[in-house]
Amino acid sequence: MDNFTAFFDAFETRVHYGNENLLQRQQSNTMKQVETVACLKEKIARYKQQENEQRTKRENAEHQRKELMGKLSKMRAKMSDISSALARVAGSEKQLRSHIQYLKQPATSAPQDIAAIQELKSNVRVKLKRRSDAFDLTALIAEVQAIEQQGKERQKMSEELHEKFGYSSAQVVDNEMLQERLDSIQNELSSIEDERTKLAGQKYAIDNRLMEITSQEENSRKEIAAVESELNDVEHQALELKQKQAEVEAQIASTSLELEEMRAKVKQDEETLQVSKKDHENKKLGTLAELEKVENDFHYQSDQMLEQLENGRNAVEEAQAEARSSL
């Protein structure tokens, strides 16, 4: 009986220690589980924070990329406008140079017209001089007056002869001859006057033509000066546009380089994020496997302890039953 009591006490002590050990293990497992869950939560929070930071970086990089692409599009549009302006300036410059070259060339018809006019003017002057030398109007008028006086005298003599001798027929013939000569001289004078009037009109036309040619030459010189001034302005504008084009090209090159660096950085961040995600997934899987193993061990030990406890209780009940039956 004493042995049984000692055995029973030892068994109760062992069950008590087993319960305490089980409780300690349960508490330890609970603490480990809490610590593991807290660690996992911390890791998950850190991962989420890193993911948010990476998302923010990607969004910022995408925003910067869009801004850079917008700037690049604006610069390309501006570059296209500058190229169009340069093309227009080049066309205008070519047209102005062609116009200047055309204006600088002497007119093909003007020298011929001037030579013809000068030749006509010289011929008119020679002809006028010849006519003037051939016909002295003063002497001609004096001769006409002398002929008229002579005609009057002959008329008087004819009348006297007609009265005295009846020579009227001869007088009529003389008068007709004198009248014909006088008419011829008057016709020639009229022709000379008409020719002088015609030559004066031609001289006036020639002078007007010379004045017109001189005015055209002056206008051409002024136009050439204006075109040269405009060409200088166009060349200055083309130089400014080329400088602006160089600045825009430099800015485009800088922006393109910055964009490439940004793309490389984003790509590197994405690769780093992928590696971090992969490591986190691996750690997460390892932690879950470890936690599952701990839970399985805990359940297995709990089941073992419960089975031992149940066996101990059964043994105690059997011992108590035997003790009661023995009494």
PDB file of C-alpha atoms in Angstrom, residues 46-235:
ATOM      1  CA  ARG A  46       8.684  46.834 -43.846  1.00  0.00           C
ATOM      2  CA  TYR A  47       8.008  45.119 -47.144  1.00  0.00           C
ATOM      3  CA  LYS A  48       4.850  47.185 -47.649  1.00  0.00           C
ATOM      4  CA  GLN A  49       6.783  50.331 -46.775  1.00  0.00           C
ATOM      5  CA  GLN A  50       9.513  49.395 -49.228  1.00  0.00           C
ATOM      6  CA  GLU A  51       6.887  48.558 -51.825  1.00  0.00           C
ATOM      7  CA  ASN A  52       5.179  51.921 -51.231  1.00  0.00           C
ATOM      8  CA  GLU A  53       8.520  53.696 -51.489  1.00  0.00           C
ATOM      9  CA  GLN A  54       9.329  51.837 -54.695  1.00  0.00           C
ATOM     10  CA  ARG A  55       5.841  52.640 -56.025  1.00  0.00           C
ATOM     11  CA  THR A  56       6.337  56.286 -55.117  1.00  0.00           C
ATOM     12  CA  LYS A  57       9.738  56.254 -56.817  1.00  0.00           C
ATOM     13  CA  ARG A  58       8.222  54.630 -59.900  1.00  0.00           C
ATOM     14  CA  GLU A  59       5.382  57.145 -59.942  1.00  0.00           C
ATOM     15  CA  ASN A  60       7.834  60.032 -59.532  1.00  0.00           C
ATOM     16  CA  ALA A  61      10.064  58.578 -62.217  1.00  0.00           C
ATOM     17  CA  GLU A  62       7.056  58.109 -64.511  1.00  0.00           C
ATOM     18  CA  HIS A  63       5.937  61.667 -63.794  1.00  0.00           C
ATOM     19  CA  GLN A  64       9.421  62.974 -64.508  1.00  0.00           C
ATOM     20  CA  ARG A  65       9.561  60.833 -67.644  1.00  0.00           C
ATOM     21  CA  LYS A  66       6.227  62.264 -68.822  1.00  0.00           C
ATOM     22  CA  GLU A  67       7.442  65.788 -68.085  1.00  0.00           C
ATOM     23  CA  LEU A  68      10.679  65.106 -69.949  1.00  0.00           C
ATOM     24  CA  MET A  69       8.753  63.582 -72.852  1.00  0.00           C
ATOM     25  CA  GLY A  70       6.490  66.651 -72.875  1.00  0.00           C
ATOM     26  CA  LYS A  71       9.518  68.926 -72.883  1.00  0.00           C
ATOM     27  CA  LEU A  72      11.088  66.796 -75.594  1.00  0.00           C
ATOM     28  CA  SER A  73       7.903  66.979 -77.689  1.00  0.00           C
ATOM     29  CA  LYS A  74       7.776  70.754 -77.240  1.00  0.00           C
ATOM     30  CA  MET A  75      11.447  71.025 -78.144  1.00  0.00           C
ATOM     31  CA  ARG A  76      10.931  68.838 -81.202  1.00  0.00           C
ATOM     32  CA  ALA A  77       7.945  70.968 -82.257  1.00  0.00           C
ATOM     33  CA  LYS A  78      10.005  74.092 -81.679  1.00  0.00           C
ATOM     34  CA  MET A  79      12.861  72.504 -83.621  1.00  0.00           C
ATOM     35  CA  SER A  80      10.456  71.742 -86.463  1.00  0.00           C
ATOM     36  CA  ASP A  81       9.210  75.348 -86.429  1.00  0.00           C
ATOM     37  CA  ILE A  82      12.797  76.613 -86.454  1.00  0.00           C
ATOM     38  CA  SER A  83      13.670  74.257 -89.331  1.00  0.00           C
ATOM     39  CA  SER A  84      10.627  75.501 -91.265  1.00  0.00           C
ATOM     40  CA  ALA A  85      11.606  79.104 -90.520  1.00  0.00           C
ATOM     41  CA  LEU A  86      15.175  78.374 -91.640  1.00  0.00           C
ATOM     42  CA  ALA A  87      13.831  76.784 -94.827  1.00  0.00           C
ATOM     43  CA  ARG A  88      11.659  79.841 -95.463  1.00  0.00           C
ATOM     44  CA  VAL A  89      14.602  82.124 -94.719  1.00  0.00           C
ATOM     45  CA  ALA A  90      16.807  80.093 -97.055  1.00  0.00           C
ATOM     46  CA  GLY A  91      14.145  80.311 -99.775  1.00  0.00           C
ATOM     47  CA  SER A  92      13.764  84.053 -99.228  1.00  0.00           C
ATOM     48  CA  GLU A  93      17.539  84.467 -99.222  1.00  0.00           C
ATOM     49  CA  LYS A  94      17.830  82.504-102.468  1.00  0.00           C
ATOM     50  CA  GLN A  95      15.011  84.508-104.045  1.00  0.00           C
ATOM     51  CA  LEU A  96      16.519  87.807-102.887  1.00  0.00           C
ATOM     52  CA  ARG A  97      19.958  86.841-104.158  1.00  0.00           C
ATOM     53  CA  SER A  98      18.448  85.868-107.507  1.00  0.00           C
ATOM     54  CA  HIS A  99      16.550  89.158-107.610  1.00  0.00           C
ATOM     55  CA  ILE A 100      19.703  91.108-106.711  1.00  0.00           C
ATOM     56  CA  GLN A 101      21.677  89.242-109.362  1.00  0.00           C
ATOM     57  CA  TYR A 102      18.956  90.028-111.878  1.00  0.00           C
ATOM     58  CA  LEU A 103      18.927  93.696-110.890  1.00  0.00           C
ATOM     59  CA  LYS A 104      22.711  93.934-110.996  1.00  0.00           C
ATOM     60  CA  GLN A 105      22.775  92.657-114.568  1.00  0.00           C
ATOM     61  CA  PRO A 106      22.479  95.422-117.190  1.00  0.00           C
ATOM     62  CA  ALA A 107      19.269  95.496-119.172  1.00  0.00           C
ATOM     63  CA  THR A 108      19.633  94.038-122.656  1.00  0.00           C
ATOM     64  CA  SER A 109      17.309  96.513-124.335  1.00  0.00           C
ATOM     65  CA  ALA A 110      18.310  99.743-122.587  1.00  0.00           C
ATOM     66  CA  PRO A 111      21.740 100.188-124.253  1.00  0.00           C
ATOM     67  CA  GLN A 112      20.220  99.471-127.664  1.00  0.00           C
ATOM     68  CA  ASP A 113      17.441 101.986-127.058  1.00  0.00           C
ATOM     69  CA  ILE A 114      19.929 104.576-125.833  1.00  0.00           C
ATOM     70  CA  ALA A 115      22.203 103.959-128.819  1.00  0.00           C
ATOM     71  CA  ALA A 116      19.267 104.181-131.223  1.00  0.00           C
ATOM     72  CA  ILE A 117      18.006 107.351-129.559  1.00  0.00           C
ATOM     73  CA  GLN A 118      21.465 108.902-129.567  1.00  0.00           C
ATOM     74  CA  GLU A 119      21.920 107.930-133.222  1.00  0.00           C
ATOM     75  CA  LEU A 120      18.501 109.352-134.109  1.00  0.00           C
ATOM     76  CA  LYS A 121      19.273 112.498-132.151  1.00  0.00           C
ATOM     77  CA  SER A 122      22.624 112.847-133.927  1.00  0.00           C
ATOM     78  CA  ASN A 123      20.968 112.302-137.307  1.00  0.00           C
ATOM     79  CA  VAL A 124      18.323 114.882-136.500  1.00  0.00           C
ATOM     80  CA  ARG A 125      20.948 117.378-135.438  1.00  0.00           C
ATOM     81  CA  VAL A 126      22.980 116.734-138.617  1.00  0.00           C
ATOM     82  CA  LYS A 127      19.887 116.993-140.734  1.00  0.00           C
ATOM     83  CA  LEU A 128      18.810 120.198-139.027  1.00  0.00           C
ATOM     84  CA  LYS A 129      22.284 121.632-139.438  1.00  0.00           C
ATOM     85  CA  ARG A 130      22.320 120.611-143.080  1.00  0.00           C
ATOM     86  CA  ARG A 131      18.910 122.125-143.647  1.00  0.00           C
ATOM     87  CA  SER A 132      19.914 125.233-141.774  1.00  0.00           C
ATOM     88  CA  ASP A 133      23.092 125.559-143.792  1.00  0.00           C
ATOM     89  CA  ALA A 134      21.272 124.924-147.072  1.00  0.00           C
ATOM     90  CA  PHE A 135      18.413 127.312-146.404  1.00  0.00           C
ATOM     91  CA  ASP A 136      19.100 130.681-144.920  1.00  0.00           C
ATOM     92  CA  LEU A 137      15.667 131.932-143.961  1.00  0.00           C
ATOM     93  CA  THR A 138      16.809 135.536-143.878  1.00  0.00           C
ATOM     94  CA  ALA A 139      18.245 135.358-147.385  1.00  0.00           C
ATOM     95  CA  LEU A 140      15.248 133.339-148.555  1.00  0.00           C
ATOM     96  CA  ILE A 141      12.814 135.898-147.197  1.00  0.00           C
ATOM     97  CA  ALA A 142      14.859 138.672-148.752  1.00  0.00           C
ATOM     98  CA  GLU A 143      14.835 136.783-152.022  1.00  0.00           C
ATOM     99  CA  VAL A 144      11.088 136.259-151.794  1.00  0.00           C
ATOM    100  CA  GLN A 145      10.593 139.922-151.061  1.00  0.00           C
ATOM    101  CA  ALA A 146      12.876 140.796-153.975  1.00  0.00           C
ATOM    102  CA  ILE A 147      10.923 138.438-156.220  1.00  0.00           C
ATOM    103  CA  GLU A 148       7.654 139.963-155.050  1.00  0.00           C
ATOM    104  CA  GLN A 149       9.071 143.429-155.650  1.00  0.00           C
ATOM    105  CA  GLN A 150      10.345 142.323-159.019  1.00  0.00           C
ATOM    106  CA  GLY A 151       6.933 140.843-159.768  1.00  0.00           C
ATOM    107  CA  LYS A 152       5.282 144.101-158.835  1.00  0.00           C
ATOM    108  CA  GLU A 153       7.701 145.995-161.044  1.00  0.00           C
ATOM    109  CA  ARG A 154       7.112 143.562-163.882  1.00  0.00           C
ATOM    110  CA  GLN A 155       3.401 143.794-163.286  1.00  0.00           C
ATOM    111  CA  LYS A 156       3.703 147.540-163.528  1.00  0.00           C
ATOM    112  CA  MET A 157       5.894 147.273-166.614  1.00  0.00           C
ATOM    113  CA  SER A 158       3.478 144.748-168.134  1.00  0.00           C
ATOM    114  CA  GLU A 159       0.613 147.063-167.537  1.00  0.00           C
ATOM    115  CA  GLU A 160       2.571 149.879-169.143  1.00  0.00           C
ATOM    116  CA  LEU A 161       3.549 147.622-172.045  1.00  0.00           C
ATOM    117  CA  HIS A 162      -0.018 146.408-172.324  1.00  0.00           C
ATOM    118  CA  GLU A 163      -1.189 149.928-172.450  1.00  0.00           C
ATOM    119  CA  LYS A 164       1.502 150.913-174.907  1.00  0.00           C
ATOM    120  CA  PHE A 165       2.259 147.854-176.915  1.00  0.00           C
ATOM    121  CA  GLY A 166      -0.354 145.217-176.001  1.00  0.00           C
ATOM    122  CA  TYR A 167       2.144 142.605-174.609  1.00  0.00           C
ATOM    123  CA  SER A 168      -0.331 141.197-172.109  1.00  0.00           C
ATOM    124  CA  SER A 169       0.334 137.541-173.016  1.00  0.00           C
ATOM    125  CA  ALA A 170       4.034 137.774-172.193  1.00  0.00           C
ATOM    126  CA  GLN A 171       3.256 139.429-168.865  1.00  0.00           C
ATOM    127  CA  VAL A 172       0.826 136.688-167.937  1.00  0.00           C
ATOM    128  CA  VAL A 173       3.443 134.056-168.668  1.00  0.00           C
ATOM    129  CA  ASP A 174       6.027 135.857-166.534  1.00  0.00           C
ATOM    130  CA  ASN A 175       3.567 136.280-163.704  1.00  0.00           C
ATOM    131  CA  GLU A 176       2.672 132.583-163.777  1.00  0.00           C
ATOM    132  CA  MET A 177       6.330 131.575-163.695  1.00  0.00           C
ATOM    133  CA  LEU A 178       7.033 133.904-160.794  1.00  0.00           C
ATOM    134  CA  GLN A 179       3.946 132.644-158.946  1.00  0.00           C
ATOM    135  CA  GLU A 180       4.984 129.012-159.439  1.00  0.00           C
ATOM    136  CA  ARG A 181       8.471 129.747-158.098  1.00  0.00           C
ATOM    137  CA  LEU A 182       6.985 131.607-155.149  1.00  0.00           C
ATOM    138  CA  ASP A 183       4.576 128.739-154.406  1.00  0.00           C
ATOM    139  CA  SER A 184       7.436 126.247-154.620  1.00  0.00           C
ATOM    140  CA  ILE A 185       9.526 128.277-152.204  1.00  0.00           C
ATOM    141  CA  GLN A 186       6.576 128.645-149.803  1.00  0.00           C
ATOM    142  CA  ASN A 187       5.862 124.890-149.988  1.00  0.00           C
ATOM    143  CA  GLU A 188       9.494 124.146-149.262  1.00  0.00           C
ATOM    144  CA  LEU A 189       9.416 126.547-146.308  1.00  0.00           C
ATOM    145  CA  SER A 190       6.262 124.847-145.037  1.00  0.00           C
ATOM    146  CA  SER A 191       7.909 121.410-145.391  1.00  0.00           C
ATOM    147  CA  ILE A 192      10.983 122.648-143.535  1.00  0.00           C
ATOM    148  CA  GLU A 193       8.788 124.043-140.738  1.00  0.00           C
ATOM    149  CA  ASP A 194       6.849 120.784-140.509  1.00  0.00           C
ATOM    150  CA  GLU A 195      10.082 118.800-140.359  1.00  0.00           C
ATOM    151  CA  ARG A 196      11.425 121.134-137.683  1.00  0.00           C
ATOM    152  CA  THR A 197       8.232 120.623-135.682  1.00  0.00           C
ATOM    153  CA  LYS A 198       8.471 116.852-136.157  1.00  0.00           C
ATOM    154  CA  LEU A 199      12.131 116.827-135.146  1.00  0.00           C
ATOM    155  CA  ALA A 200      11.324 118.976-132.104  1.00  0.00           C
ATOM    156  CA  GLY A 201       8.656 116.437-131.100  1.00  0.00           C
ATOM    157  CA  GLN A 202      11.104 113.575-131.609  1.00  0.00           C
ATOM    158  CA  LYS A 203      13.700 115.456-129.534  1.00  0.00           C
ATOM    159  CA  TYR A 204      11.119 115.936-126.763  1.00  0.00           C
ATOM    160  CA  ALA A 205      10.246 112.217-126.888  1.00  0.00           C
ATOM    161  CA  ILE A 206      13.946 111.319-126.828  1.00  0.00           C
ATOM    162  CA  ASP A 207      14.555 113.591-123.836  1.00  0.00           C
ATOM    163  CA  ASN A 208      11.568 112.064-122.039  1.00  0.00           C
ATOM    164  CA  ARG A 209      12.857 108.580-122.831  1.00  0.00           C
ATOM    165  CA  LEU A 210      16.309 109.485-121.500  1.00  0.00           C
ATOM    166  CA  MET A 211      14.745 110.911-118.331  1.00  0.00           C
ATOM    167  CA  GLU A 212      12.650 107.751-117.959  1.00  0.00           C
ATOM    168  CA  ILE A 213      15.718 105.515-118.378  1.00  0.00           C
ATOM    169  CA  THR A 214      17.650 107.639-115.868  1.00  0.00           C
ATOM    170  CA  SER A 215      14.732 107.405-113.416  1.00  0.00           C
ATOM    171  CA  GLN A 216      14.574 103.616-113.914  1.00  0.00           C
ATOM    172  CA  GLU A 217      18.297 103.329-113.236  1.00  0.00           C
ATOM    173  CA  GLU A 218      17.915 105.415-110.067  1.00  0.00           C
ATOM    174  CA  ASN A 219      14.952 103.301-108.940  1.00  0.00           C
ATOM    175  CA  SER A 220      16.938 100.143-109.695  1.00  0.00           C
ATOM    176  CA  ARG A 221      19.836 101.398-107.576  1.00  0.00           C
ATOM    177  CA  LYS A 222      17.440 102.232-104.730  1.00  0.00           C
ATOM    178  CA  GLU A 223      15.760  98.835-105.068  1.00  0.00           C
ATOM    179  CA  ILE A 224      19.141  97.075-105.032  1.00  0.00           C
ATOM    180  CA  ALA A 225      20.103  99.007-101.886  1.00  0.00           C
ATOM    181  CA  ALA A 226      16.772  98.089-100.245  1.00  0.00           C
ATOM    182  CA  VAL A 227      17.142  94.424-101.235  1.00  0.00           C
ATOM    183  CA  GLU A 228      20.725  94.338 -99.924  1.00  0.00           C
ATOM    184  CA  SER A 229      19.518  95.835 -96.633  1.00  0.00           C
ATOM    185  CA  GLU A 230      16.726  93.268 -96.462  1.00  0.00           C
ATOM    186  CA  LEU A 231      19.223  90.520 -97.276  1.00  0.00           C
ATOM    187  CA  ASN A 232      21.435  91.689 -94.398  1.00  0.00           C
ATOM    188  CA  ASP A 233      18.417  91.561 -92.083  1.00  0.00           C
ATOM    189  CA  VAL A 234      17.551  88.074 -93.337  1.00  0.00           C
ATOM    190  CA  GLU A 235      21.146  86.893 -92.845  1.00  0.00           C
TER     191      GLU A 235
END
